[in-house]
PDB file of C-alpha atoms in Angstrom:
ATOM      1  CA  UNK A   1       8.516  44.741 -80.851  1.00 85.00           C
ATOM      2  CA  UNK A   2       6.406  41.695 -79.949  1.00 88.00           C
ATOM      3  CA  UNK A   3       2.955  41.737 -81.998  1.00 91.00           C
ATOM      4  CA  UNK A   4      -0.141  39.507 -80.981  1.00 93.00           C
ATOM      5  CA  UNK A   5      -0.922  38.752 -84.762  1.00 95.00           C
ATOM      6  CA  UNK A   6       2.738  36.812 -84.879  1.00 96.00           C
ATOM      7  CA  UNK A   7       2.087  35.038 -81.751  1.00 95.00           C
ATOM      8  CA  UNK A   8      -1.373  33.869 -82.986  1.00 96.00           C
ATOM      9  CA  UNK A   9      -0.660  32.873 -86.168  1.00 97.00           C
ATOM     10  CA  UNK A  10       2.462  30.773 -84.862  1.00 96.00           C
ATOM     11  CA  UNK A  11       0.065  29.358 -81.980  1.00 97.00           C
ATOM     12  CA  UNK A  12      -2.621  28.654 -84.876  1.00 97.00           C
ATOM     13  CA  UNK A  13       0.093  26.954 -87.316  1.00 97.00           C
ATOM     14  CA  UNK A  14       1.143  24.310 -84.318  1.00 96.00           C
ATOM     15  CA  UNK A  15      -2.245  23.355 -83.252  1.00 96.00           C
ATOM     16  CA  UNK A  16      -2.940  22.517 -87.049  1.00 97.00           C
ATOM     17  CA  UNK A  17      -0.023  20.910 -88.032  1.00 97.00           C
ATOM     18  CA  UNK A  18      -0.314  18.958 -84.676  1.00 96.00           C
ATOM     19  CA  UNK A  19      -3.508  17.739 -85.728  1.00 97.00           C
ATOM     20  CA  UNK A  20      -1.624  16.755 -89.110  1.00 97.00           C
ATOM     21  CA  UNK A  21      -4.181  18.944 -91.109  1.00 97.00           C
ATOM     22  CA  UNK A  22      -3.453  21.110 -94.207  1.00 97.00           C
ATOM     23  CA  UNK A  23      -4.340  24.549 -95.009  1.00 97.00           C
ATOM     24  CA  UNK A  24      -6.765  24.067 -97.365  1.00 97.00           C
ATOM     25  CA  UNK A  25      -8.728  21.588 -94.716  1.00 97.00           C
ATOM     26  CA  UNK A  26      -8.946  24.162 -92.135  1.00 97.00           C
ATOM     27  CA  UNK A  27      -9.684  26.635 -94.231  1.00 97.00           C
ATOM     28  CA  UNK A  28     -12.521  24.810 -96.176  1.00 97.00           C
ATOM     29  CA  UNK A  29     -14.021  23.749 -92.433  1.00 97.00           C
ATOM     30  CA  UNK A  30     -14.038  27.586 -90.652  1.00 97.00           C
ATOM     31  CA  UNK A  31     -15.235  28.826 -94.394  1.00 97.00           C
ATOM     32  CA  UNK A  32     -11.831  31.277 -95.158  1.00 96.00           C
ATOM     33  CA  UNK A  33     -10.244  31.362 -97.692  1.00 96.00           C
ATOM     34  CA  UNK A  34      -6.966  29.292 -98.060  1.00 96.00           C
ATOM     35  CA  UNK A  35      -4.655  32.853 -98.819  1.00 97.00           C
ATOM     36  CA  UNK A  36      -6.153  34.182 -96.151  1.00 97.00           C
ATOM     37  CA  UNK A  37      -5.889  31.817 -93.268  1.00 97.00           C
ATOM     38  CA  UNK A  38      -2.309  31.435 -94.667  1.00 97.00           C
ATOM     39  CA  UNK A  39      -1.382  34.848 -93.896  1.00 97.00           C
ATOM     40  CA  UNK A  40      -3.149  35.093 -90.535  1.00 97.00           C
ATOM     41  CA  UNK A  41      -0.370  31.942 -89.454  1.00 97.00           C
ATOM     42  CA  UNK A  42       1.994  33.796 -90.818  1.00 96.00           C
ATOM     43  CA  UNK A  43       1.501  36.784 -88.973  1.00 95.00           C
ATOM     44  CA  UNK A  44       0.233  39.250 -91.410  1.00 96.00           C
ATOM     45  CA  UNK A  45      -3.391  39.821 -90.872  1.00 96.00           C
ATOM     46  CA  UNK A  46      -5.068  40.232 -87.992  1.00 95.00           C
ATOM     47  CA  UNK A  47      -7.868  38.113 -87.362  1.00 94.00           C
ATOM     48  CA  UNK A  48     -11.302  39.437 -86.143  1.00 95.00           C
ATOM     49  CA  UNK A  49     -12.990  37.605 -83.056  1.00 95.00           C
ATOM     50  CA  UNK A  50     -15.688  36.156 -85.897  1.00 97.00           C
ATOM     51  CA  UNK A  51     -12.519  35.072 -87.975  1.00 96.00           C
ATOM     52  CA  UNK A  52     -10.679  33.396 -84.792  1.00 97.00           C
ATOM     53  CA  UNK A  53     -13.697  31.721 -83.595  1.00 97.00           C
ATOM     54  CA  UNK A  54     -14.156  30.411 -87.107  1.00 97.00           C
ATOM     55  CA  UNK A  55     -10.733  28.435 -87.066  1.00 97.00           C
ATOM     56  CA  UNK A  56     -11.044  27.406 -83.603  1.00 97.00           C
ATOM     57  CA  UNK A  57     -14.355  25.438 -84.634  1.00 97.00           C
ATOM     58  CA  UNK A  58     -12.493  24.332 -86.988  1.00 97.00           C
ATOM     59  CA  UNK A  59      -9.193  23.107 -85.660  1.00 97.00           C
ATOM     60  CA  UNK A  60     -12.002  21.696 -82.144  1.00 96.00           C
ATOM     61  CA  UNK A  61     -10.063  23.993 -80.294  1.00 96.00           C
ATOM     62  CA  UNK A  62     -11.617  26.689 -77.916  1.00 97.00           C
ATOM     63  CA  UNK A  63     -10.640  30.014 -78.048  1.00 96.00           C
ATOM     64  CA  UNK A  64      -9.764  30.213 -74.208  1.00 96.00           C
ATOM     65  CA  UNK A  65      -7.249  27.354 -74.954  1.00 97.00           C
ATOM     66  CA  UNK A  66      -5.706  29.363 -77.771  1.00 96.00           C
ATOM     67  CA  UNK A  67      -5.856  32.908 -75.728  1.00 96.00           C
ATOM     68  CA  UNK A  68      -3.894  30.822 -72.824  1.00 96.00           C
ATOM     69  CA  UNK A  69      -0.990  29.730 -75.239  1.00 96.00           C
ATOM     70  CA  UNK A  70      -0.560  32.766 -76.865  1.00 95.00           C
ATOM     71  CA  UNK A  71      -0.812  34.311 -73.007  1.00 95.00           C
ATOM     72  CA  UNK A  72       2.126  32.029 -72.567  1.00 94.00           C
ATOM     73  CA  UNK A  73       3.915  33.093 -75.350  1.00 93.00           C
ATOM     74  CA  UNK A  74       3.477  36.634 -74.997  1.00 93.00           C
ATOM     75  CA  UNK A  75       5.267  36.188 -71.219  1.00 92.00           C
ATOM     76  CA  UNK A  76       7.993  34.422 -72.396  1.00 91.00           C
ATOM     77  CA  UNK A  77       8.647  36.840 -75.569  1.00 89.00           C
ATOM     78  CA  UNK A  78       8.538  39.761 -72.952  1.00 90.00           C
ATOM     79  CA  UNK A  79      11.020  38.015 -70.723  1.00 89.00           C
ATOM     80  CA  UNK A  80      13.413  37.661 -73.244  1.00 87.00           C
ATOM     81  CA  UNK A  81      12.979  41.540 -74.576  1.00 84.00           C
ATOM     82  CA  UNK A  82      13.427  42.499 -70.830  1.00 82.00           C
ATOM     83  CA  UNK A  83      16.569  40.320 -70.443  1.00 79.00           C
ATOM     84  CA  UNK A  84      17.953  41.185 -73.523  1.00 73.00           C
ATOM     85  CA  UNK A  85      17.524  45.091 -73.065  1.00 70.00           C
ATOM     86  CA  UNK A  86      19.136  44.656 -69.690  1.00 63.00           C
ATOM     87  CA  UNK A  87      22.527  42.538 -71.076  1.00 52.00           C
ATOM     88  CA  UNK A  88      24.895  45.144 -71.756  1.00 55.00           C
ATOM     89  CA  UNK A  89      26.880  45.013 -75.093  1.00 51.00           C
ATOM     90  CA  UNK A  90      30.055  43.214 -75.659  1.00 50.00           C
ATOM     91  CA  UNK A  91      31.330  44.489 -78.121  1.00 53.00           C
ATOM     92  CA  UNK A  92      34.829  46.514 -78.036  1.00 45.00           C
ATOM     93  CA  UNK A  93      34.166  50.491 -78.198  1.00 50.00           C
ATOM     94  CA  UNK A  94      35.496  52.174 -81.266  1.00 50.00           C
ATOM     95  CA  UNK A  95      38.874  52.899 -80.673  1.00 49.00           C
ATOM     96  CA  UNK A  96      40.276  51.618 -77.922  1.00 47.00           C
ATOM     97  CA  UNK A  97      42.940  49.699 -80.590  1.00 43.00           C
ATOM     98  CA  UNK A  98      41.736  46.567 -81.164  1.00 42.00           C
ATOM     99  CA  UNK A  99      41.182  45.014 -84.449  1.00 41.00           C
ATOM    100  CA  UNK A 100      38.197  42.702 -83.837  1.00 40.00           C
ATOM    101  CA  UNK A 101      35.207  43.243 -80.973  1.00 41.00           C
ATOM    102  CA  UNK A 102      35.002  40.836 -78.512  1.00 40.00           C
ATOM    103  CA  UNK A 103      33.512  37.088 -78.579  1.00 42.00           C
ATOM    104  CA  UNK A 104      29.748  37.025 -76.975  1.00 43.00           C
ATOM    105  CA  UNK A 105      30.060  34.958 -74.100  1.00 41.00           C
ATOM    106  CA  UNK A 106      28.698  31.447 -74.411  1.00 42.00           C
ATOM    107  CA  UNK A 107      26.768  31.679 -71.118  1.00 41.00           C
ATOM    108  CA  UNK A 108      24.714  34.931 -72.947  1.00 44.00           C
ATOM    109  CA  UNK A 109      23.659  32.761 -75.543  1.00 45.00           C
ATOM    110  CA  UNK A 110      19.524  32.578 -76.037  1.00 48.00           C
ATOM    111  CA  UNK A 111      18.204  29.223 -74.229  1.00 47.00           C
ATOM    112  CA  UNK A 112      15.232  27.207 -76.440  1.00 53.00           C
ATOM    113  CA  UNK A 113      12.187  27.142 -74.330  1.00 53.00           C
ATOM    114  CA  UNK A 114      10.436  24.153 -74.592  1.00 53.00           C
ATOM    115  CA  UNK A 115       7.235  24.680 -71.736  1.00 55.00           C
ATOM    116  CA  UNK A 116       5.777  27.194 -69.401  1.00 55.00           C
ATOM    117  CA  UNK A 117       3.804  26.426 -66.448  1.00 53.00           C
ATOM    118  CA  UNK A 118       2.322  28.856 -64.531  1.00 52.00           C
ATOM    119  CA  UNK A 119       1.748  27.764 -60.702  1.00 50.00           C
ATOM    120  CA  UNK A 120      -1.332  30.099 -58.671  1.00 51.00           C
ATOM    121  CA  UNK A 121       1.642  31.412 -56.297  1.00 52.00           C
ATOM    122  CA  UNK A 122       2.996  33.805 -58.646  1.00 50.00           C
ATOM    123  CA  UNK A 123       5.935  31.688 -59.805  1.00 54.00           C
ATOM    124  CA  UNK A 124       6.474  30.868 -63.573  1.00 57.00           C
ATOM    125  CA  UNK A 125       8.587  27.705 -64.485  1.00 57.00           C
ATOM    126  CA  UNK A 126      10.528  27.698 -67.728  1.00 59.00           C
ATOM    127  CA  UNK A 127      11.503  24.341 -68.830  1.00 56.00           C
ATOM    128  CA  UNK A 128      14.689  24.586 -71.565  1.00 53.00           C
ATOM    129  CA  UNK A 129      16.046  21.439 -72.939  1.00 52.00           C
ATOM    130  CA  UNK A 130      18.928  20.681 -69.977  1.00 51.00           C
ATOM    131  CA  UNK A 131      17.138  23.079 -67.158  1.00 47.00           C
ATOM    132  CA  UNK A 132      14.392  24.789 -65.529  1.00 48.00           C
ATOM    133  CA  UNK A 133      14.050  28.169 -64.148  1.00 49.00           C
ATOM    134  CA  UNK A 134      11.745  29.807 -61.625  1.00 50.00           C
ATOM    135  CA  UNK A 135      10.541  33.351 -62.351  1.00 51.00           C
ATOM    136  CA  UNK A 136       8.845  34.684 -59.341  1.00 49.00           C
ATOM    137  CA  UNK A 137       6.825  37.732 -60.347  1.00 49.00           C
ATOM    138  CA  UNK A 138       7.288  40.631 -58.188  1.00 45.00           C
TER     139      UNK A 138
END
């Protein structure tokens, strides 16, 4: 299950550690408290509209900039749920005599995304480390 207050808080994390910033800066400049800013990165709180506007003052980040990453993310998290929910096992039925299941294949192993771009003809480009693919929405 993807859930928008993981994406946010990981999308919130990187823009403040990009900005070399600590916690307890941010927190002190959108006025929240340290614990709680700390568990909206991590994922376990969700943050009001107030509350996200609040850091985004803070971190001199608008909130449309924000809503487009985690837009981003979101896409990409929902590719890989669809692709993985449409890879069928590999793994040896129960019974059929062999000792050990079978080796994953090396070419269904999870690619790092490193960028998204979305183009205005529909397509998305995903950028990994040693390729790119086109995802052409349908």
């Amino acid at each position: 299950m993807i859930l928008l207050r993981r994406l946010l808080g990981d999308v919130l994390r990187r823009q403040r550690q990009r900005q070399g910033r600590t916690l307890r800066e941010v927190s002190s400049s959108a006025r929240v408290s340290l614990g709680y800013l700390s568990e909206v990165e991590r994922g376990q709180k969700e943050a009001s509209s107030e509350l996200l506007s609040a850091i985004c003052d803070a971190l001199e980040l608008r909130m449309s900039e924000l809503l487009r990453e985690v837009s981003d993310e979101l896409a990409l998290a929902e590719l890989a749920q669809s692709a993985s929910d449409t890879v069928p096992s590999l793994g040896v039925p129960p019974g059929r005599g062999l000792e050990r299941p079978m080796e994953r294949s090396p070419m269904l192993n999870p690619v790092r995304v490193t960028s998204v771009t979305h183009r205005p003809d529909d397509h998305v480009t995903i950028k990994a480390p040693s390729e790119a693919v086109d995802v052409v929405a349908a």
